[in-house]
Coordinates of C-alpha atoms and ligand atoms in Angstrom, one line a residue:
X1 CA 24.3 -56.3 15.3
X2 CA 25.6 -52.3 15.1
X3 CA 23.9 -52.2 12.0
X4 CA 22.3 -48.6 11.5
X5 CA 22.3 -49.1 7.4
X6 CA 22.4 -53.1 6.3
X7 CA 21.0 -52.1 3.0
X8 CA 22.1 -51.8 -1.1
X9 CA 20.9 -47.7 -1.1
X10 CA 21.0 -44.4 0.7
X11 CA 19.3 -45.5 4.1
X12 CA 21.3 -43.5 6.4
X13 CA 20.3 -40.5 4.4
X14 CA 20.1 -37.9 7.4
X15 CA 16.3 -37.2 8.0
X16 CA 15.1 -34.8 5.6
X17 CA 17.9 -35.4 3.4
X18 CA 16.0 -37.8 1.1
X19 CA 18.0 -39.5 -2.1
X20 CA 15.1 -40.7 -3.7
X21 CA 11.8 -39.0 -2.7
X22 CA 11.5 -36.1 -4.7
X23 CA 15.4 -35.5 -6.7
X24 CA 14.2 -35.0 -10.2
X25 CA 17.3 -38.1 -11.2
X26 CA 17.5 -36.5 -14.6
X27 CA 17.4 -32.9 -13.7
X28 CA 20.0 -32.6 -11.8
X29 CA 22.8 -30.3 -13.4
X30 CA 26.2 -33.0 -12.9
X31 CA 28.7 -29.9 -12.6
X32 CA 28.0 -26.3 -11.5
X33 CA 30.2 -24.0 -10.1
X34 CA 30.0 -22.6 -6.8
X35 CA 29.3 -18.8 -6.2
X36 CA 32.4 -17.6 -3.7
X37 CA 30.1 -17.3 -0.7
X38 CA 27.3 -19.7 -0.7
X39 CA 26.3 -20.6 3.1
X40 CA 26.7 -24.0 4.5
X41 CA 24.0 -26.1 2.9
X42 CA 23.2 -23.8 0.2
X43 CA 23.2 -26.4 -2.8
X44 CA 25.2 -24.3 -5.2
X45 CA 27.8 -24.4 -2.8
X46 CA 29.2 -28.1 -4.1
X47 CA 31.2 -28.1 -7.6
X48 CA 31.7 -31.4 -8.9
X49 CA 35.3 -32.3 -7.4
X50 CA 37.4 -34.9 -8.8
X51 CA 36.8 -36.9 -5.6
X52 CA 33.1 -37.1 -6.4
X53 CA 33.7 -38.1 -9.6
X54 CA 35.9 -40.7 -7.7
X55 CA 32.8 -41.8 -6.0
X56 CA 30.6 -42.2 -9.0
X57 CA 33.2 -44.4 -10.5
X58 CA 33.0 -46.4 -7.2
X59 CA 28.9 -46.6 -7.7
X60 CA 29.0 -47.3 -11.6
X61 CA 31.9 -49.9 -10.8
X62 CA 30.0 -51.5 -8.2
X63 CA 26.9 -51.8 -10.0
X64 CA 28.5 -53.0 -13.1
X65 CA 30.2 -56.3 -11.2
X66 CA 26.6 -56.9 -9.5
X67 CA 25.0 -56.9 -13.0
X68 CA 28.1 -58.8 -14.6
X69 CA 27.4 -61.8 -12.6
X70 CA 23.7 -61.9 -13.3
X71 CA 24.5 -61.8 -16.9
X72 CA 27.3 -63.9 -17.5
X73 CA 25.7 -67.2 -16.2
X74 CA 23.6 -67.4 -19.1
X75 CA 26.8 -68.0 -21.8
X76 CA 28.6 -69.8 -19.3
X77 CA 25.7 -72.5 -18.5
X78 CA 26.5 -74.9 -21.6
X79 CA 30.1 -75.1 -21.4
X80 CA 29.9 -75.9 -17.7
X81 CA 27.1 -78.1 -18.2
X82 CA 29.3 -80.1 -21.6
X83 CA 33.0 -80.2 -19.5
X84 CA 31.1 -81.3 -16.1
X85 CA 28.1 -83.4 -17.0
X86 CA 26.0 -81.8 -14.1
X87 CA 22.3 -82.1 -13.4
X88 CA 19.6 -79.6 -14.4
X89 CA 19.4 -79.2 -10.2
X90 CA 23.0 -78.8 -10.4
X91 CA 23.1 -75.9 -13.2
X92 CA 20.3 -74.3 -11.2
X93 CA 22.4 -74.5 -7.7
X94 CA 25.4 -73.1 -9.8
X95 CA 23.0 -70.6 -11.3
X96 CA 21.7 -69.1 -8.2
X97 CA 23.9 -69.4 -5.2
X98 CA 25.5 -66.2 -6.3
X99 CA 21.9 -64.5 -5.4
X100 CA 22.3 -67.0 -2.1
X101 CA 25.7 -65.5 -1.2
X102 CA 24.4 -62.2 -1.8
X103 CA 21.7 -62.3 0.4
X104 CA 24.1 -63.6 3.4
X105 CA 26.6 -61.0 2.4
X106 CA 24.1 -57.8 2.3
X107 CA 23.1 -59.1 5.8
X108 CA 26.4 -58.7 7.3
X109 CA 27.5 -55.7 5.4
X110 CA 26.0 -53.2 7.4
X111 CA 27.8 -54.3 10.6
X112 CA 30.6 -54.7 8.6
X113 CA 30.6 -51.2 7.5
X114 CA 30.2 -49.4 10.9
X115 CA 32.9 -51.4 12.2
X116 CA 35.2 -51.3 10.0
X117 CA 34.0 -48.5 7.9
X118 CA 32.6 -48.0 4.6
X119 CA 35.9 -48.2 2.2
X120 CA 37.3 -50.9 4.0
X121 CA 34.1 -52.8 3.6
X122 CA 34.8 -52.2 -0.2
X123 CA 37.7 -53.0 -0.1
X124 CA 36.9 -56.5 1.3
X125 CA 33.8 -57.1 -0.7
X126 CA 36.5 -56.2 -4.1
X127 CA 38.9 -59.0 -2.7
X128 CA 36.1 -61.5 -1.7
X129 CA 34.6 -60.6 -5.1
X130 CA 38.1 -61.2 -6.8
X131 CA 39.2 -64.3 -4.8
X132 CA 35.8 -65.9 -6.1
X133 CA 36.0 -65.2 -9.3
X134 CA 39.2 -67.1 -9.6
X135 CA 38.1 -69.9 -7.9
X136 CA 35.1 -70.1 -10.0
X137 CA 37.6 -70.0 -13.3
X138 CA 40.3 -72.6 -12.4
X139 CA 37.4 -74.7 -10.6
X140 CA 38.4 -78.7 -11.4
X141 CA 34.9 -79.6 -10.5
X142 CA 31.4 -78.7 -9.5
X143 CA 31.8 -78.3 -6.1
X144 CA 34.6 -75.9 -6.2
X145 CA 32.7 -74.2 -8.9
X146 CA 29.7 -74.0 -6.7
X147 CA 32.1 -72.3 -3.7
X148 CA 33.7 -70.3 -5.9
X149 CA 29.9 -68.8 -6.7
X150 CA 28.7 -68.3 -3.0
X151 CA 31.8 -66.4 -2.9
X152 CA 31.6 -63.9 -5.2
X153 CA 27.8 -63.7 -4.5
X154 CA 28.8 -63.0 -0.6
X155 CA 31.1 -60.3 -2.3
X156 CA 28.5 -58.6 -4.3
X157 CA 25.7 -58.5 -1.5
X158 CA 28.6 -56.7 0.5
X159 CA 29.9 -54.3 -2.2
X160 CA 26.3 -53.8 -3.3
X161 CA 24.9 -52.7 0.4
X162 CA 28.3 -50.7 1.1
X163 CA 29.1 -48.8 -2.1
X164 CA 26.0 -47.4 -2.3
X165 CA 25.6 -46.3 1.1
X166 CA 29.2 -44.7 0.5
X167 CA 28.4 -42.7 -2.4
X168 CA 24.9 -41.5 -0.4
X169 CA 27.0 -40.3 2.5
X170 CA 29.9 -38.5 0.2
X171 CA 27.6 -37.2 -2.1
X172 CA 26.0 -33.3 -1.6
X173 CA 21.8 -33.6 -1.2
X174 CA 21.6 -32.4 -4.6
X175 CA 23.4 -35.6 -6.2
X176 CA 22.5 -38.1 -4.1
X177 CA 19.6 -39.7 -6.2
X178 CA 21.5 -39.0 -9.3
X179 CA 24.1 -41.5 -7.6
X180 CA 21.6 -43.8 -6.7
X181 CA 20.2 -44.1 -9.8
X182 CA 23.5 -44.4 -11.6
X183 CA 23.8 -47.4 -9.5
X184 CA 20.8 -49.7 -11.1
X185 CA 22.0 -48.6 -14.2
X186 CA 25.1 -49.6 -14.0
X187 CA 24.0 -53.0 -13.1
X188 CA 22.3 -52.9 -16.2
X189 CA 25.5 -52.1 -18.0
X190 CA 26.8 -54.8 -16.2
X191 CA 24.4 -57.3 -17.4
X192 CA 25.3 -55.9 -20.7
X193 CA 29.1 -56.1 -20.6
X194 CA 28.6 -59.9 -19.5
X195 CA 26.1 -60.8 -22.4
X196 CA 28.8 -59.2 -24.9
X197 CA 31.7 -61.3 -23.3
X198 CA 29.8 -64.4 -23.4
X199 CA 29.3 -63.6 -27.7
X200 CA 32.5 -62.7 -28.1
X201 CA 34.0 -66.3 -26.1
X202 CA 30.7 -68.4 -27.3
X203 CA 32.5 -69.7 -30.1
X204 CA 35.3 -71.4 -27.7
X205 CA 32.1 -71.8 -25.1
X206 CA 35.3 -70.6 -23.0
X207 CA 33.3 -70.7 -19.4
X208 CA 36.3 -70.5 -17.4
X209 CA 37.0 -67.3 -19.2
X210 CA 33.5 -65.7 -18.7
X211 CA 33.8 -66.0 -15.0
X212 CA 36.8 -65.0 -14.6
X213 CA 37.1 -62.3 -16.4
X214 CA 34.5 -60.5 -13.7
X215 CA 37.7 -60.5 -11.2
X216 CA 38.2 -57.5 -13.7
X217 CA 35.6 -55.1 -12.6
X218 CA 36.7 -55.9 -8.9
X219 CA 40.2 -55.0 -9.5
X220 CA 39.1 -51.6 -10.7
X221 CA 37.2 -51.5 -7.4
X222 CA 40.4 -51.8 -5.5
X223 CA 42.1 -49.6 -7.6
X224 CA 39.3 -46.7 -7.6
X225 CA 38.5 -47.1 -4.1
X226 CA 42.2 -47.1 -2.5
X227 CA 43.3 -43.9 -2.6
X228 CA 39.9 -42.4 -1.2
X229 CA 38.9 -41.3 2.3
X230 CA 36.0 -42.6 4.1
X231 CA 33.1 -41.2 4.3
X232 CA 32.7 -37.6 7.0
X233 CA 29.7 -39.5 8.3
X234 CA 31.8 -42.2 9.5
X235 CA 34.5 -40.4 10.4
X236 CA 31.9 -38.2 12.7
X237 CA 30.4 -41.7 13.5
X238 CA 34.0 -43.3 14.7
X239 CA 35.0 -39.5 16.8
X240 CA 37.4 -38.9 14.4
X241 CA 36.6 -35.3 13.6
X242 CA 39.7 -33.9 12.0
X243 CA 39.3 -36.9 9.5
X244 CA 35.9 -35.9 8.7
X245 CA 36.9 -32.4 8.1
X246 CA 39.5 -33.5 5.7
X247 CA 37.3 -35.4 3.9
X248 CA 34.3 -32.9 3.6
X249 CA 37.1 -30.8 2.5
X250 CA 38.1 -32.8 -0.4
X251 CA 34.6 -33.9 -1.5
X252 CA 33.4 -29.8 -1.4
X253 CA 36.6 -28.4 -2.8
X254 CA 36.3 -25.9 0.3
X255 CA 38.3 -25.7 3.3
X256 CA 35.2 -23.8 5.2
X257 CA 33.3 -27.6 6.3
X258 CA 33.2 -26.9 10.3
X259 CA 29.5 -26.1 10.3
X260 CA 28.3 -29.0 8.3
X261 CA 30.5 -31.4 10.1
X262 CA 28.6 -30.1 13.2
X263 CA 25.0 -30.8 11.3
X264 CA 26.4 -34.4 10.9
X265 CA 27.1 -34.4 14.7
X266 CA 24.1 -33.3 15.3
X267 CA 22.2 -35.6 13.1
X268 CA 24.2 -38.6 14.3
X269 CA 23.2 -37.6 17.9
X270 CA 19.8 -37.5 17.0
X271 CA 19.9 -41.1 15.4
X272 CA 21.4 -42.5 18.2
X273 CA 18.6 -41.4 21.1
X274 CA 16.1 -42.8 18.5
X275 CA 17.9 -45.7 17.3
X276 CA 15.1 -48.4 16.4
X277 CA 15.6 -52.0 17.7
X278 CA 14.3 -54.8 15.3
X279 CA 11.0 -54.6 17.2
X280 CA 10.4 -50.9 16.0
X281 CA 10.7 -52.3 12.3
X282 CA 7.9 -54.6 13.1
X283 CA 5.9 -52.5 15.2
X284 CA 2.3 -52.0 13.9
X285 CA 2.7 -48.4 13.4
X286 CA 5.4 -49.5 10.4
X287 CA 3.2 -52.5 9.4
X288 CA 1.7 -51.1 6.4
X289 CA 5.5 -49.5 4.9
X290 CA 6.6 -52.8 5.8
X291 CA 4.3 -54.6 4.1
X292 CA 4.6 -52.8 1.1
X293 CA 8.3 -52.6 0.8
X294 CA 8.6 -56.5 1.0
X295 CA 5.7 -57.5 -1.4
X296 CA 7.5 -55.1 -3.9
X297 CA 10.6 -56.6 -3.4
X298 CA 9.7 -60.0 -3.7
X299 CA 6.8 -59.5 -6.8
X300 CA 9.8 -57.8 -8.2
X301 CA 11.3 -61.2 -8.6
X302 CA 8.0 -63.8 -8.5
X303 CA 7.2 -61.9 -11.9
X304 CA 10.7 -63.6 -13.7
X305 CA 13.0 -60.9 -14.8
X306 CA 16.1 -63.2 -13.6
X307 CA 14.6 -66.2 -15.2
X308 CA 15.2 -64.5 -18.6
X309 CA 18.2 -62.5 -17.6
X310 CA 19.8 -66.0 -16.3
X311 CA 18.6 -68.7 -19.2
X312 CA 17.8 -65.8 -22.2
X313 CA 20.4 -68.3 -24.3
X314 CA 18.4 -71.6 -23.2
X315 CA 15.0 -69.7 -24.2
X316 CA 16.1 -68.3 -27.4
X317 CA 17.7 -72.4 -27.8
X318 CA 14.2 -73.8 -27.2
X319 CA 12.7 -70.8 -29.4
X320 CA 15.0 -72.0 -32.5
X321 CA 18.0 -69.6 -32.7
X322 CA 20.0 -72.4 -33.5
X323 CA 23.9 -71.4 -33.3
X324 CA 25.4 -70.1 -30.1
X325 CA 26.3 -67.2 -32.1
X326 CA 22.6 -66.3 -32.7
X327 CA 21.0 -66.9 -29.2
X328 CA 24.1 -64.8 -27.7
X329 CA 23.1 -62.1 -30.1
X330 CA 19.3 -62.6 -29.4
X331 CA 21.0 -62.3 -25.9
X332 CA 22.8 -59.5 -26.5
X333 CA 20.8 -57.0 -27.7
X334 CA 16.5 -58.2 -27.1
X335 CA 17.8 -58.4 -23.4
X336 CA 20.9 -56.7 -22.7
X337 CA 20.9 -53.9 -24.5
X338 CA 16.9 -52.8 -24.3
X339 CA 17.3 -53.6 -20.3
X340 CA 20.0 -50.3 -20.1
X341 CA 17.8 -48.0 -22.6
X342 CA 14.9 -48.3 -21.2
X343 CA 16.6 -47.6 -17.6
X344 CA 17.7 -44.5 -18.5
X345 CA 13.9 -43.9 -19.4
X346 CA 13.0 -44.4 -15.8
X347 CA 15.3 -42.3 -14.7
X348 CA 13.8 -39.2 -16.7
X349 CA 10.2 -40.2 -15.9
X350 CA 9.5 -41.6 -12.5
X351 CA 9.6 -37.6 -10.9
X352 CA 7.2 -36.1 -13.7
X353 CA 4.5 -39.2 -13.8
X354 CA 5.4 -40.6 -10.8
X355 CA 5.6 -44.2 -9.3
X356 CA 2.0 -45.3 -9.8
X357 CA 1.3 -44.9 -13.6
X358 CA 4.5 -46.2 -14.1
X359 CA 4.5 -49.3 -12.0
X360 CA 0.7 -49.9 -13.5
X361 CA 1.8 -49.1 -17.4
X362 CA 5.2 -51.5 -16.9
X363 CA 3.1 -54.4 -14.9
X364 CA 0.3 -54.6 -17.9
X365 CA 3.1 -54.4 -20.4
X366 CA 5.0 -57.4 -18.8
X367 CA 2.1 -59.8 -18.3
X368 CA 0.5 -59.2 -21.4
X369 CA 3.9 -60.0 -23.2
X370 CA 4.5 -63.1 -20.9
X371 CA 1.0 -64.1 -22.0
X372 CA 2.3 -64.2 -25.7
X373 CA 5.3 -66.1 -24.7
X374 CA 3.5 -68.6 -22.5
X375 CA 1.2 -69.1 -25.5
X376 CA 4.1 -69.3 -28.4
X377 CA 5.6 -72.2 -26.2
X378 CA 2.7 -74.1 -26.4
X379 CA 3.8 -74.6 -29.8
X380 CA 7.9 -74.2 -29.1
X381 CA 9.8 -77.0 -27.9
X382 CA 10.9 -77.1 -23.9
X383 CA 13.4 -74.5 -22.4
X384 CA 16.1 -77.3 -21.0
X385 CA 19.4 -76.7 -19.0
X386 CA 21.3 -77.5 -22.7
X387 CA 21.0 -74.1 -25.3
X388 CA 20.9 -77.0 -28.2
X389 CA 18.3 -75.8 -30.5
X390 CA 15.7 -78.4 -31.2
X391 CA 14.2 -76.3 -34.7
X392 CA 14.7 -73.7 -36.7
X393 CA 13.1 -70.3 -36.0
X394 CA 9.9 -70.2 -37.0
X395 CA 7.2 -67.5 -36.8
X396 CA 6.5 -68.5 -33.0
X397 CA 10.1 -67.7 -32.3
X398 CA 10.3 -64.8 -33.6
X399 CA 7.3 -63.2 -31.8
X400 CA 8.7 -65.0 -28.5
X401 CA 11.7 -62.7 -28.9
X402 CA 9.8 -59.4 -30.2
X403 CA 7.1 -60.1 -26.5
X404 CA 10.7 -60.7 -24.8
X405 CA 11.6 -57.0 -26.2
X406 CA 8.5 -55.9 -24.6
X407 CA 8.5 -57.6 -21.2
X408 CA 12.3 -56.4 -20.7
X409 CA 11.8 -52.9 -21.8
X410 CA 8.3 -52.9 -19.4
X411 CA 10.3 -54.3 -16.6
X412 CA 13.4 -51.7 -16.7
X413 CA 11.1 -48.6 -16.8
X414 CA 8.8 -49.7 -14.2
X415 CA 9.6 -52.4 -11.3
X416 CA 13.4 -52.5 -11.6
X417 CA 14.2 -49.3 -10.3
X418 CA 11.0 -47.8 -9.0
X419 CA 10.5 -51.2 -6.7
X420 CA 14.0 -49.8 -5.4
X421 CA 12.8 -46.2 -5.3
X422 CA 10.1 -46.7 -3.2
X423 CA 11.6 -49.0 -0.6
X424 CA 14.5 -46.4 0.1
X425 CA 11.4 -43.5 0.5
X426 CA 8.6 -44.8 2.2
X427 CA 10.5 -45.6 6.0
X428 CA 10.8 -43.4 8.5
X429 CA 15.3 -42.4 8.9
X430 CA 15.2 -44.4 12.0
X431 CA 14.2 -47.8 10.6
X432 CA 14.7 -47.2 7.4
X433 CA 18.6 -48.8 7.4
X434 CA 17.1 -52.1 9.0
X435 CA 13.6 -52.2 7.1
X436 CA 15.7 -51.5 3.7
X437 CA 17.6 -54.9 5.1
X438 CA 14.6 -56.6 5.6
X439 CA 13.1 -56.0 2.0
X440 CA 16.6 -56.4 0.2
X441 CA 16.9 -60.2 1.8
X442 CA 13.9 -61.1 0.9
X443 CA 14.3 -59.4 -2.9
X444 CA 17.1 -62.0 -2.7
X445 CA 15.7 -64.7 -1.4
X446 CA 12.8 -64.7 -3.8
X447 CA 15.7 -64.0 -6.6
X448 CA 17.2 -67.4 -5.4
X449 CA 13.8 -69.2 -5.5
X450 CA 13.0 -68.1 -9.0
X451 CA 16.8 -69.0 -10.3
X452 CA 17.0 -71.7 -8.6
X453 CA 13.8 -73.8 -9.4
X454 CA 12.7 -72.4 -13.3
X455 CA 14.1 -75.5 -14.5
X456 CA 12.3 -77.7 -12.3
X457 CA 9.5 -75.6 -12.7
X458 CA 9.5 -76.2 -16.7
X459 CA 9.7 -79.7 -16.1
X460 CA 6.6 -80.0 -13.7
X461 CA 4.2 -77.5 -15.5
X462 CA 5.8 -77.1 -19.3
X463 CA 7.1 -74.0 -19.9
X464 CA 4.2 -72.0 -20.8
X465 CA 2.7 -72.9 -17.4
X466 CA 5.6 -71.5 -15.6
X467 CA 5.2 -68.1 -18.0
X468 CA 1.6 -67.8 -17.3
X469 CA 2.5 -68.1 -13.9
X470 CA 5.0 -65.2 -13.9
X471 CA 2.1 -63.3 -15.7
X472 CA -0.1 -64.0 -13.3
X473 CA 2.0 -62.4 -10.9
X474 CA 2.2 -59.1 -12.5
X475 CA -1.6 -59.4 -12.1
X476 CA -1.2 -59.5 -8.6
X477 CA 1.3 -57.2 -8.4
X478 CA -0.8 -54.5 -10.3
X479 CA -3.6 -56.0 -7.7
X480 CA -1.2 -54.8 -5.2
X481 CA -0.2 -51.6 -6.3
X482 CA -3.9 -50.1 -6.9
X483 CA -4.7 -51.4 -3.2
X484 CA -1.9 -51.1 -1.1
X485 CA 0.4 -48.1 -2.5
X486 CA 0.4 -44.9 -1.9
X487 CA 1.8 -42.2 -4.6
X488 CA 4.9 -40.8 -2.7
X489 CA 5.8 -38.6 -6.0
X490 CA 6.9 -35.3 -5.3
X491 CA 6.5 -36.1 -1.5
X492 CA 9.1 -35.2 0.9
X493 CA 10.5 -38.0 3.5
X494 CA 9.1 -36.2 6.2
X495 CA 5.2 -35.9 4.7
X496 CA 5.7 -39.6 3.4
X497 CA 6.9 -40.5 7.1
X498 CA 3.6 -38.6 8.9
X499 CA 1.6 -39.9 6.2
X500 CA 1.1 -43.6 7.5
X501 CA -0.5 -42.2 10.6
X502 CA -2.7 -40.1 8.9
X503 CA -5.9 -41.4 7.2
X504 CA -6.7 -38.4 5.1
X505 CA -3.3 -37.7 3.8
X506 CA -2.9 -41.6 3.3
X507 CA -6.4 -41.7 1.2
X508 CA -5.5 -39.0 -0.7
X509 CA -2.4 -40.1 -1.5
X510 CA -4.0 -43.8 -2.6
X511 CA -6.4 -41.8 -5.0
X512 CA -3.4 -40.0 -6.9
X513 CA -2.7 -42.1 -10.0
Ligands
BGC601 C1 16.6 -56.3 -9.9 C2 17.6 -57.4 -10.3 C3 17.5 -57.6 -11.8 C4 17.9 -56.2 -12.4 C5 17.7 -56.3 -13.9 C6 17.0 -55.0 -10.5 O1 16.1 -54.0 -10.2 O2 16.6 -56.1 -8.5 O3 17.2 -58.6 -9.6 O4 18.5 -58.5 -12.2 O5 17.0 -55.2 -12.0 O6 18.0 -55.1 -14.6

């Protein structure tokens, strides 16, 4: 496979050219004018043209039909469940095979995006993404339904590998982890926008609808992505250098681009003599990033965010919000709406008090709050596939949702995005596109595993057991972090990079908290 960047963030960020390891996300001014003669490179150099702001739609866009179908499951679940008469395995099959398809599709993208390109790729992903959501909607059965949802999750794991790399390779230094950062927060919008459709169609229980209506996002794709250029990278990339200049041109507002389509040249050059095979990514020398990246990415997961974001209605059911009305609502706001506030939190924090205190602060806050829940459901009744409450609210229901608050809130200023912050910084440029891969597959895969068997899961060990279990993952992930991770805050790629093969600089690094 020609894949140089298979992965859902900047990783063909030129070396040196870091979107995540030290861009203060909040602090960077969106739109400043140029001074007449800045030099090449000089940061002040790049206004904010209307085609970047064409590529941050592309980024929000993408990121809001990724979170849209992790939200909208949650509504749709009963419907599907009352007008099919499907199996709790079943609803956990149609449930997760979205984060199946993804995986599959982010493992392909990256070839697909040096072959074809980065806005085709988009392009594709938007029409995959569309075509499945309409199979999903008019499905006359499970099995079409279950199609339908490997499709559009193939279509997300391609948009969601290829729009971000995109916007990292049309977007000036200086923006690029502003763009990157807009991107997990527009999945979080995303999961938003899906929780407010599913209240505003749960009185109909209109599934079909709910689905569907995500072909919506994926037209805007199409429509914001069409009348763009590719990115100057890949135009270097594909020897079409008049293309690239033309492009540069458009995204800098300056006609003067010659020299820094020859630093791209030159940086492609220099990619290609030290291209890494698979066996690089693996070599000893990149065990320990390695390791670290995909423990994070799968803890990320093993701790249960996507078990609340998938069945929040079934829990608040089995916590006694009795109407649909009033679990959407619960839905709405104790999950949706505290997931994208307390984003934009992380996104003013993790460059002044770095990943560390962070990850530690957000881990304790989660598994003391799924502690709580765990113990409330000892007296609650079962979370089942059905969101039929089985009491009234009591006082145990209530403090399930208020510790809900707190474990969402914990998880969006902490492991959501820094888990992604750190696997984009801590790889050296010439593996990092296939070691991004690596972690992002297996983010998904253990996404799949926790969709796809909480139910089961429930049944087996009661639902408090399978809380306490997620807790005691954040134990381990806290375990982890105080052992294993080095602070990379205000590091640059390059003293992150020489880092690993350096004890002192390493030890020192572990000792910053
Ligand atoms: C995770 C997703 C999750 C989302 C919730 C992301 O960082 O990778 O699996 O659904 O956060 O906001």
């Amino acid at each position: 496979m020609a894949t140089d960047v298979p992965v859902p963030t900047p990783a063909s960020t030129p070396p040196g050219d870091g979107p995540l390891a030290s861009t203060p996300l909040a602090s960077t001014p969106l739109a400043s004018t140029p001074p007449a003669a800045a030099p090449p490179g000089d940061p002040r150099r790049h206004p904010m043209t209307r085609t970047l702001v064409a590529v941050g739609i592309v980024i929000m866009l993408a990121g809001v039909l990724f979170g849209y179908d992790q939200g909208v499951i949650s509504g749709a679940l009963d419907g599907i469940k009352k007008d099919f008469n499907v199996s709790t395995f079943l609803l956990e099959v149609i449930t997760s095979w979205v984060t199946l398809g993804a995986m599959g599709g982010a493992l392909v993208a990256g070839a697909l995006a040096d072959r074809l390109g980065r806005r085709l790729t988009i392009l594709l992903a938007s029409v995959l993404f569309t075509a499945g959501a309409l199979i999903e909607a008019f499905a006359p059965g499970s099995f079409v339904l279950v199609v339908g949802r490997l499709v559009v999750g193939f279509g997300v794991g391609v948009a969601s590998v290829a729009a971000p790399l995109y916007a990292a390779e049309m977007a000036p230094a200086r923006l690029r982890g502003r763009f990157v950062s807009l991107y997990q927060l527009a999945i979080t919008i995303g999961i938003f926008v899906a929780y407010l459709v599913d209240y505003v169609l749960s009185h109909s229980s209109s599934w079909r609808a709910m689905l569907g209506v995500s072909a919506v996002p994926a037209i805007l794709l199409i429509v914001a992505m069409w009348p763009l250029s590719d990115s100057p990278r890949w135009y270097v990339k594909a020897g079409r250098r008049q293309d690239a200049e033309r492009a540069l041109a458009r995204i800098q507002g300056t006609d003067d681009v010659g020299a820094e389509v020859d630093t791209i040249q030159a940086s492609i050059d220099d990619d290609a003599r030290s291209a890494a095979t698979w066996g690089t990514v693996f070599a000893v020398e990149w065990r320990r990033p390695l390791l670290i990246g995909v423990m994070l990415a799968v803890l990320q997961q093993l701790t249960g965010i996507n078990a609340i974001i998938y069945y929040a209605n079934q829990i608040f059911a089995a916590a006694g919000f009795t109407s649909p009305d009033s679990q959407s609502l619960a839905t709405l706001w104790a999950v949706g709406a505290v997931n994208v506030v307390a984003t934009f939190v992380a996104v003013a924090w993790v460059d002044r008090f770095g990943r560390k205190p962070l990850l530690f602060i957000g881990t304790t806050g989660m598994g003391l709050s799924l502690v709580v829940v765990g113990a409330m459901f000892l007296k609650l009744s079962k979370v089942t596939p059905g969101s039929t409450a089985t009491g009234a609210t009591t006082g145990e229901g209530l403090i399930t949702l208020v510790a809900l608050v707190v474990f969402i809130a914990c998880f969006a200023f902490s492991l959501g995005p820094i888990v992604w912050t750190i696997i984009n910084e801590i790889f050296p440029s010439h593996v990092r596109g296939k070691a991004v891969a690596v972690a992002t597959a297996a983010n998904w895969f253990a996404a799949w595993l926790v969709a796809q068997f909480f139910l089961t899961l429930v049944d087996l060990i009661s639902t408090t057991g399978v809380f306490w279990v997620f807790a005691a993952f954040c134990a381990v992930t806290f375990w982890f972090v105080r052992r294993y991770v080095p602070e990379t805050k205000g590091k640059s790629l390059e003293q992150i990079q020489t880092m690993w093969g350096d004890p002192a600089a390493l030890a020192a690094a572990m000792e910053t908290e």
